[in-house]
Coordinates of C-alpha atoms in Angstrom, one line a residue:
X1 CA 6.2 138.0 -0.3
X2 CA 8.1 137.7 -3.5
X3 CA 11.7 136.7 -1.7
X4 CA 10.4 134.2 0.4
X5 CA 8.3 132.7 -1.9
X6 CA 11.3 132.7 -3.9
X7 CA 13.4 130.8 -1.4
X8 CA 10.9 128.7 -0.5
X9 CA 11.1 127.6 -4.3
X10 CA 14.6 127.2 -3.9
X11 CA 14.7 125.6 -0.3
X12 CA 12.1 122.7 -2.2
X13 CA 14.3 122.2 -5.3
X14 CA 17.5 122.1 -3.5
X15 CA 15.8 119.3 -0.8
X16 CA 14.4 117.4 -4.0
X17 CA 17.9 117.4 -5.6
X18 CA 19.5 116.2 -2.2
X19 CA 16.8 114.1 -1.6
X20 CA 17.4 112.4 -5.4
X21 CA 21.3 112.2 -5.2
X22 CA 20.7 110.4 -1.5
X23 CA 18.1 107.9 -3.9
X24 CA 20.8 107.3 -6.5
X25 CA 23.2 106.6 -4.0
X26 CA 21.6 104.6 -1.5
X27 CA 20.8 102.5 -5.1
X28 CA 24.7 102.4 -6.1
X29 CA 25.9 101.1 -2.7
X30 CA 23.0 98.3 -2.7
X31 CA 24.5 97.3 -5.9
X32 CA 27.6 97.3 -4.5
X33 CA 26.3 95.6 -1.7
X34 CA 25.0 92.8 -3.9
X35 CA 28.1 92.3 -5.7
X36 CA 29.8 91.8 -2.7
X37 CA 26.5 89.2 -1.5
X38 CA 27.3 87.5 -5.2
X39 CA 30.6 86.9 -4.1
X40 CA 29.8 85.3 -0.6
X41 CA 26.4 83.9 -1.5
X42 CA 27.4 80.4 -2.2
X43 CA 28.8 78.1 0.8
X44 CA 32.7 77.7 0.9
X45 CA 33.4 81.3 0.2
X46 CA 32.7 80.6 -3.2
X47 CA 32.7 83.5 -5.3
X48 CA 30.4 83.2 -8.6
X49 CA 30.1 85.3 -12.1
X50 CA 26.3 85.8 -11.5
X51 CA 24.3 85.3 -8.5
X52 CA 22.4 82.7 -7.9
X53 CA 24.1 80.3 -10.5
X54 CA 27.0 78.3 -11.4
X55 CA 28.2 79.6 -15.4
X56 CA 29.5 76.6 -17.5
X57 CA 31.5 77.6 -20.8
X58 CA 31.6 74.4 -22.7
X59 CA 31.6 73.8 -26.6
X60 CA 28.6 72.1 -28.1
X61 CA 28.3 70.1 -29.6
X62 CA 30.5 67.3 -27.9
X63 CA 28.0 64.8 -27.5
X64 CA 27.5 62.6 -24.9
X65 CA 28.9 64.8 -22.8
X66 CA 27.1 68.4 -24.0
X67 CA 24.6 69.0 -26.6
X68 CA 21.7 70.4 -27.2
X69 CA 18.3 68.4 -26.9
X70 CA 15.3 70.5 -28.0
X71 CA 16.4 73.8 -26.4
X72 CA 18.3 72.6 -23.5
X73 CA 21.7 71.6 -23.7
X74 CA 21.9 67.9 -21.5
X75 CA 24.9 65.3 -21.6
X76 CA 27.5 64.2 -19.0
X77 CA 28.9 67.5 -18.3
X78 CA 26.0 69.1 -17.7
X79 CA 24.5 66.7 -15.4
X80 CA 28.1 66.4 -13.5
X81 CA 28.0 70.3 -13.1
X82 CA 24.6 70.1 -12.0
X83 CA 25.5 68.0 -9.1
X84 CA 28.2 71.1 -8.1
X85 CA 25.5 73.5 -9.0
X86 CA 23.3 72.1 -6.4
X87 CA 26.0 71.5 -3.7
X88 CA 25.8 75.5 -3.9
X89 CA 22.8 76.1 -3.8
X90 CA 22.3 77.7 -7.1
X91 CA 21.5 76.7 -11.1
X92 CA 23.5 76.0 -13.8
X93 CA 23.7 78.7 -17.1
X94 CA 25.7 77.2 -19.9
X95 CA 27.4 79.2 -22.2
X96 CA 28.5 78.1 -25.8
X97 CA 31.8 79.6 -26.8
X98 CA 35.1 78.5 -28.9
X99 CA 37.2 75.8 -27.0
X100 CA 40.2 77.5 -28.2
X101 CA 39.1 80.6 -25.5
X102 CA 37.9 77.8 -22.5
X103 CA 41.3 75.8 -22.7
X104 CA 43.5 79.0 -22.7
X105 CA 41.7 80.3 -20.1
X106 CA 40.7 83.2 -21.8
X107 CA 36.8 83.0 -20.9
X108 CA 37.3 82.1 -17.5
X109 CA 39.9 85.4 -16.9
X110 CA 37.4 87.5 -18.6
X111 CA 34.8 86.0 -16.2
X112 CA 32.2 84.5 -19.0
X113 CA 31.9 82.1 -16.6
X114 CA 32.9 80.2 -13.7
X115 CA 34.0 76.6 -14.8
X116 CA 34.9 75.0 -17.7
X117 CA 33.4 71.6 -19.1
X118 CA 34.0 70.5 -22.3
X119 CA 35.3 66.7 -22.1
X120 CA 38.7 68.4 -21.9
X121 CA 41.9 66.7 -21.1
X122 CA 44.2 67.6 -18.1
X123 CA 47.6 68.1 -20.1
X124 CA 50.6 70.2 -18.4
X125 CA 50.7 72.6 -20.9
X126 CA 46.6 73.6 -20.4
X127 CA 47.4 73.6 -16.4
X128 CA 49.5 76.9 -17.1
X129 CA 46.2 78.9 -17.7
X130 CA 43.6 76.4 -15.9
X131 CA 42.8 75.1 -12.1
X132 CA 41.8 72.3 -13.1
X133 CA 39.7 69.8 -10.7
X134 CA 40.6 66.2 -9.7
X135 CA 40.1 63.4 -13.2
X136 CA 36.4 62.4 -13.3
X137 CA 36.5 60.7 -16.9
X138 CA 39.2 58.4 -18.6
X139 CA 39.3 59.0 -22.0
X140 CA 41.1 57.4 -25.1
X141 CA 40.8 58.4 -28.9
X142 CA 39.7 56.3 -32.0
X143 CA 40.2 56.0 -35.1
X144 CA 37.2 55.6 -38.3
X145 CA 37.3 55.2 -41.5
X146 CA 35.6 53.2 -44.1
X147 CA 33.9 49.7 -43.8
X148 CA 37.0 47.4 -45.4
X149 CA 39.6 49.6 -45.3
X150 CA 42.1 47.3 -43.8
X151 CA 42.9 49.6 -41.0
X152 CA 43.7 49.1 -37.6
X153 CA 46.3 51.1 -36.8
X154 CA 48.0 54.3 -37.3
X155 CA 51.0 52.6 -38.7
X156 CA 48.5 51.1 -41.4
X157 CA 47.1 54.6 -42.3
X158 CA 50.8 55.6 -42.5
X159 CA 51.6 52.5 -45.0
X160 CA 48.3 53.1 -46.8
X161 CA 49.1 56.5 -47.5
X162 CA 45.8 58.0 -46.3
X163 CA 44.4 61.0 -45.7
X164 CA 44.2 61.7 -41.8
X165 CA 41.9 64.3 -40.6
X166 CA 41.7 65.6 -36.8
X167 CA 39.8 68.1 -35.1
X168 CA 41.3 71.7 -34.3
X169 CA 42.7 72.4 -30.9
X170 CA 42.3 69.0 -29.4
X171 CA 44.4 65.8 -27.9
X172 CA 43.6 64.2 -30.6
X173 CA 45.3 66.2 -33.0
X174 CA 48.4 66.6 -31.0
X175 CA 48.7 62.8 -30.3
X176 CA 48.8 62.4 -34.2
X177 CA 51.1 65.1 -35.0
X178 CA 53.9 63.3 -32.4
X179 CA 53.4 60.1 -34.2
X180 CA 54.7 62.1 -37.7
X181 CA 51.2 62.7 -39.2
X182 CA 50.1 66.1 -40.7
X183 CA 46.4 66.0 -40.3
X184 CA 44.2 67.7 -42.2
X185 CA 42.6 70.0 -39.3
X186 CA 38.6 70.3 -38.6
X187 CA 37.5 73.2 -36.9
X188 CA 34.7 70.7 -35.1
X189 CA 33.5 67.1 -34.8
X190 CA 30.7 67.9 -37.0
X191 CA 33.0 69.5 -39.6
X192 CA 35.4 66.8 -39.0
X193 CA 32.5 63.3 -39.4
X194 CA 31.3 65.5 -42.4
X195 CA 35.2 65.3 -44.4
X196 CA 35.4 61.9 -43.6
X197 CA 31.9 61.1 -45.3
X198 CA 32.6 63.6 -48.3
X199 CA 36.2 62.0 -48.7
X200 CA 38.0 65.0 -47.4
X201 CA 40.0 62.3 -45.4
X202 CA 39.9 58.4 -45.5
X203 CA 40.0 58.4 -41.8
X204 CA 39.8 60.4 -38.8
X205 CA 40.8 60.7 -35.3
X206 CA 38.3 61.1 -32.2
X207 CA 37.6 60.8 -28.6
X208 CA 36.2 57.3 -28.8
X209 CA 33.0 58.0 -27.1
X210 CA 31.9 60.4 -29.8
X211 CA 33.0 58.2 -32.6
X212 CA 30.2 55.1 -30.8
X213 CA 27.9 57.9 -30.6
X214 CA 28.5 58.5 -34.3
X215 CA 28.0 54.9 -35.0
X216 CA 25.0 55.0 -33.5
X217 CA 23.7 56.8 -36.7
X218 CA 22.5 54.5 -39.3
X219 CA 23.9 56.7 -42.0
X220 CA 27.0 57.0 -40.1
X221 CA 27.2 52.8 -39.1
X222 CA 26.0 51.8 -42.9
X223 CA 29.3 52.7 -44.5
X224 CA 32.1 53.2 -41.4
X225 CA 33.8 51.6 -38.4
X226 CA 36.0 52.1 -35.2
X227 CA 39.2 50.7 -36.4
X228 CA 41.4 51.0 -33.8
X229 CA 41.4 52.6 -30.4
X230 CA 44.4 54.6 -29.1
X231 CA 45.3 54.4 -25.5
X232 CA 46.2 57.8 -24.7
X233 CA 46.0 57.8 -21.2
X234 CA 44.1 61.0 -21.3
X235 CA 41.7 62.4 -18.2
X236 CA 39.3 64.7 -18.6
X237 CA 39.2 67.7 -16.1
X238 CA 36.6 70.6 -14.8
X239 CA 38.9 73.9 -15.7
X240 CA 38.5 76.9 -13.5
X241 CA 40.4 80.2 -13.2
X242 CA 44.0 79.8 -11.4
X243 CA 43.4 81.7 -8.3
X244 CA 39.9 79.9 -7.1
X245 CA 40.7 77.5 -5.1
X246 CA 37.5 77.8 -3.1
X247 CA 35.6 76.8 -6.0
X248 CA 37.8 73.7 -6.6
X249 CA 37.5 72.2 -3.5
X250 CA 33.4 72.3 -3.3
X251 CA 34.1 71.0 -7.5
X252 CA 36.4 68.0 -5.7
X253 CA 34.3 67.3 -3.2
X254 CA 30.9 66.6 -5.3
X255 CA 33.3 64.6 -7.6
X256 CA 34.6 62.0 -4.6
X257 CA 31.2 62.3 -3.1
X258 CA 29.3 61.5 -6.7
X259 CA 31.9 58.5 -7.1
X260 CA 31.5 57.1 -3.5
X261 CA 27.4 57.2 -3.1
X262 CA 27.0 55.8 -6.8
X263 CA 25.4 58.7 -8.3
X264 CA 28.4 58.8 -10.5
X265 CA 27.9 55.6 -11.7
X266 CA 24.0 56.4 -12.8
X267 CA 25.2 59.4 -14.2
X268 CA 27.7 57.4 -16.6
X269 CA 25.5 54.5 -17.5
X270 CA 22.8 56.7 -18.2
X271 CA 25.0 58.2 -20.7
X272 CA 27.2 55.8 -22.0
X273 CA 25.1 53.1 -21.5
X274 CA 27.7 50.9 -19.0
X275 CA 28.9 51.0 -15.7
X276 CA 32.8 52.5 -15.4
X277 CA 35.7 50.3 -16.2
X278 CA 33.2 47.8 -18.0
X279 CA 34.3 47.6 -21.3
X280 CA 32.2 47.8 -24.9
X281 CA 32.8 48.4 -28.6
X282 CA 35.9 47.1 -28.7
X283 CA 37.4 49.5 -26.1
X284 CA 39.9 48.0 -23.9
X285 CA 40.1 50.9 -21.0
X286 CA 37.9 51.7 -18.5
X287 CA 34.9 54.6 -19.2
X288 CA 36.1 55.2 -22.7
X289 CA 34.6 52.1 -24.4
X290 CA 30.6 52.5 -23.1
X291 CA 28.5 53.3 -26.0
X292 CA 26.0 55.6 -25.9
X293 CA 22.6 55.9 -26.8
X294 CA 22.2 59.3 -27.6
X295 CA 22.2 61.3 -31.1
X296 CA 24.8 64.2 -32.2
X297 CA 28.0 65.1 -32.3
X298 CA 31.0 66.9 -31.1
X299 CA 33.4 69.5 -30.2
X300 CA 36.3 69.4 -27.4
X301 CA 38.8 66.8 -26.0

C-alpha cells in the first residue's frame, strides 16, 4: 500500500502544480490579451496609455486654460480634451508634470500619457519631438507692470532701463530674448506675478489671457496694468507622440467638428468670457483679448 499511496501523493501534487502553472498562465496571456484590447479599444485604431481613458500631461497652473478648482482640475484644455475624450468613448486622467518634459516630448515617449495640453504654442523647433494637432487657439503675449509706469512698449522698457522678467521654457521668453532682452527667468506664472509684485522685476511678459485673468484679482488690478500687447502670431497646439497619427486625426476631427457645430464657441466664451475674434482689454487679435472670469494662475505657453 505504501508505493501507491505514495504515488498517488505524487500523481495529486504534480496535477496541482500543472494545474497552478496552467492558472498563472491562462492569467498572463489575459493580460496580454488586455493590453492588446487597450490598444484597439478606442475607435480609429487608437491606441491609448490606459484603458478606458484619454491621459492629458498639462502643467497647472495655466489658468484659464487648466487649473485646479476644488480637487478637479477644469479650464479650456480640459474641457477641449474632454470633447476628444468622449469622441472615444472613454474619460479624461490629467496628469501634472514639468512643461519642460511635455514640450520635448519626453512624457509622451515614456508614455505618461497620451496628449499634451498646456496652452502650448506650435513652433518648428517643438514639432521635432511633437505631433502636434491642427491650431485651436490664437494666442499673443502681454506685457504688466506697474500702474503709471509709462510703458507701452518693449522699446520703452528698453529706454527705461527696467527690469524684465519672463517665465522659464516659454514663447514668451524666447520672443524677448530676440528683441535683445535678458530676462530675469521664472520657473512659473505664479513665481513669475509673485517677482513682479515683490519688485524682482518692474515688468513682465505673459500670454495675455493669463495676465486678464491676473487682473481679475483685486490685489493684482489695485496696483498693475496690461501695458502693451505683443502680436506674436503664436497658435496653440494639442502635442502627441510623433508616430500616432491615429490619434491625431480623431484629435483634428473633434477640433473642426467643435468649431463648425458651435460648441467651440461656448466652450471659449464660457472661459474667456467672449465669442472668438471679438476683441476685449485692449487686445487687438482674435481669441487672445477675451477676459476671463475665473481665479488663478499659470504655467505653459
Amino acid at each position: 500500500m505504501a508505493p501507491w499511496s505514495t504515488y498517488r501523493k505524487a500523481a495529486s501534487i504534480g496535477a496541482a502544480v500543472l494545474a497552478a502553472a496552467l492558472a498563472v498562465s491562462a492569467c498572463g496571456s489575459d493580460s496580454a490579451d488586455s493590453g492588446t484590447a487597450t490598444a484597439s479599444a478606442a475607435p480609429g485604431g487608437v491606441a491609448l496609455v490606459n484603458a478606458g481613458k484619454i491621459t492629458t500631461c498639462t502643467n497647472i497652473p495655466y489658468e484659464p486654460f487648466q487649473f485646479n478648482q476644488g480637487d478637479k482640475v477644469v479650464g479650456f484644455d480640459v474641457d477641449i480634451v474632454d470633447l476628444v475624450a468622449k469622441k472615444l468613448g472613454v474619460t479624461q486622467d490629467i496628469v501634472d508634470i514639468d512643461f519642460a518634459a511635455i514640450k520635448s516630448g519626453a512624457a509622451l515617449n515614456a508614455r505618461k500619457c497620451d496628449v499634451a495640453a498646456a496652452g502650448m504654442t506650435i513652433t518648428e523647433e517643438r514639432q521635432k519631438n511633437l505631433l502636434f494637432s491642427e491650431p485651436y487657439f490664437d494666442a499673443t503675449q502681454a506685457l504688466l507692470a506697474k500702474k503709471g509706469s509709462g510703458i507701452t512698449s518693449l522699446d520703452d522698457v528698453k529706454a527705461k532701463n527696467l527690469k524684465l522678467g519672463a517665465q522659464a521654457s516659454t514663447t514668451g521668453l524666447d520672443y524677448v530674448k530676440e528683441q535683445g532682452f535678458e530676462p530675469i527667468e521664472f520657473a512659473d506664472s505664479p513665481k513669475e506675478l509673485l517677482g513682479l509684485q515683490t519688485g524682482q522685476a518692474d515688468v513682465i511678459v505673459q500670454d495675455l489671457p493669463v495676465v486678464l485673468t491676473w487682473l481679475k484679482k483685486p490685489d493684482v488690478s489695485a496696483k498693475f496694468e496690461h501695458v502693451a500687447s505683443l502680436d506674436t502670431g503664436e497658435q496653440y497646439g494639442i502635442g502627441m507622440k510623433k508616430d500616432n497619427a491615429a490619434l491625431k486625426k480623431v484629435v483634428d476631427e473633434v477640433l473642426a467638428a467643435a468649431k463648425s457645430d458651435g460648441t467651440y464657441n461656448e466652450i471659449y466664451k464660457k472661459w474667456f468670457g467672449t465669442e472668438p475674434g471679438a476683441t476685449s482689454g485692449g487686445a487687438t487679435d482674435g481669441g487672445s483679448g477675451a477676459e476671463t472670469g475665473t481665479e488663478s494662475p499659470a504655467a505653459g505657453s
